[in-house]
GROMACS .gro file of C-alpha atoms in nm:
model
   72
    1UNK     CA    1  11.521  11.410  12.370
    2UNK     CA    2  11.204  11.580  12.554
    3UNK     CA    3  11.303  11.891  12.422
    4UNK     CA    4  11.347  11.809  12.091
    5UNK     CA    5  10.999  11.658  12.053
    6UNK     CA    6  10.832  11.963  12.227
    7UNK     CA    7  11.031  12.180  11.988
    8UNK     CA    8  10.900  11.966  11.720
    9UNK     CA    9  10.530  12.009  11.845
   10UNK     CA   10  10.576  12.409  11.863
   11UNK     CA   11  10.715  12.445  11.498
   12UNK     CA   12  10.503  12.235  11.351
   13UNK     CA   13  10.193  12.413  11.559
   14UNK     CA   14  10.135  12.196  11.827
   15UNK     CA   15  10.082  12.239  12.176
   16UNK     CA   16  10.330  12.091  12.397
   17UNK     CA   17  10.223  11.952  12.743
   18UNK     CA   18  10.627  11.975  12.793
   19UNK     CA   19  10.643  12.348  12.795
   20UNK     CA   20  10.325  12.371  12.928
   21UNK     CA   21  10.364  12.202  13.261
   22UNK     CA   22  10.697  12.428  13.308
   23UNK     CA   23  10.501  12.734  13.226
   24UNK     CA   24  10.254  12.650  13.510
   25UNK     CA   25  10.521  12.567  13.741
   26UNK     CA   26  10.726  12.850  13.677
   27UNK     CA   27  10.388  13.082  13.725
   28UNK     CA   28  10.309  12.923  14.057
   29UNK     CA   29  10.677  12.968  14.182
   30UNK     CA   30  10.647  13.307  14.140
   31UNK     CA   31  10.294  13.362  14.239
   32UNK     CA   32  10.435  13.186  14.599
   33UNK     CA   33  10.735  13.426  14.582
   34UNK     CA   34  10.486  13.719  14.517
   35UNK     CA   35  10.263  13.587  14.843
   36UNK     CA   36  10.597  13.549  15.072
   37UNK     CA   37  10.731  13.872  14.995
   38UNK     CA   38  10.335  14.007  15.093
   39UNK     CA   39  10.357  13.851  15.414
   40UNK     CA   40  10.699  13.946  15.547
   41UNK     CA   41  10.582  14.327  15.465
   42UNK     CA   42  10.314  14.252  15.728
   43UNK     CA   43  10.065  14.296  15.436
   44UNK     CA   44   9.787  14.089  15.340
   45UNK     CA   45   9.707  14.069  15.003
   46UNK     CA   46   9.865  14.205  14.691
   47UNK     CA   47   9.611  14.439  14.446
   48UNK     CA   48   9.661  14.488  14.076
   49UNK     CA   49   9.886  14.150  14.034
   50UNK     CA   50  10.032  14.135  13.682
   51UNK     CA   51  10.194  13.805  13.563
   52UNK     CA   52  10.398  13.805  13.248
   53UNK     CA   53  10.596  13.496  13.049
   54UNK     CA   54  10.845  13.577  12.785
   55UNK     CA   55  11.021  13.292  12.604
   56UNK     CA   56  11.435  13.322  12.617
   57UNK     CA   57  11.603  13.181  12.385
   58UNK     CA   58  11.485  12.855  12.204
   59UNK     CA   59  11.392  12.647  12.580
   60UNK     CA   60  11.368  12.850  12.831
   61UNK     CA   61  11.126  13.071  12.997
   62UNK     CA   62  11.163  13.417  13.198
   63UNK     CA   63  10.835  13.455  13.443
   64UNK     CA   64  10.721  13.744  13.595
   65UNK     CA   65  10.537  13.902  13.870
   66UNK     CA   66  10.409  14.202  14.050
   67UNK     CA   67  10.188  14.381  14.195
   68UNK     CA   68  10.126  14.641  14.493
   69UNK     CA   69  10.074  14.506  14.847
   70UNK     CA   70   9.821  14.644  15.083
   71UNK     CA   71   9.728  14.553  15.430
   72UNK     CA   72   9.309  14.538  15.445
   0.00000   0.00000   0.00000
């Protein structure tokens, strides 16, 4: 039912707080992924970080990250 009123919202122009809240989630999970795969290469920071979001399908979300770990 959710996802019928957020897909309501998004045709109609809206913004939906539904897809929005996964979005974010989604982007922090991989952020954290991004930061544990830093620190088991003994680095300590990751430079030029890129973080992309593509929409799959009609509900669901494909996120993305990456970027090149250094040790400072």
């Amino acid at each position: 039912v959710r996802d019928l009123f957020a897909s309501i919202t998004v045709v109609i122009g809206g913004r939906s707080s539904i897809y929005e809240s996964k979005l974010a989630d989604a982007s922090e999970a991989a952020i954290s992924q991004l930061e544990e795969k830093t620190r088991a290469l003994d680095a300590n920071t990751a430079v030029g970080s890129d973080l992309d979001n593509e929409v799959v399908g009609q509900s669901m979300f494909m996120v993305s990250v990456d970027g090149t770990v250094v040790m400072i």
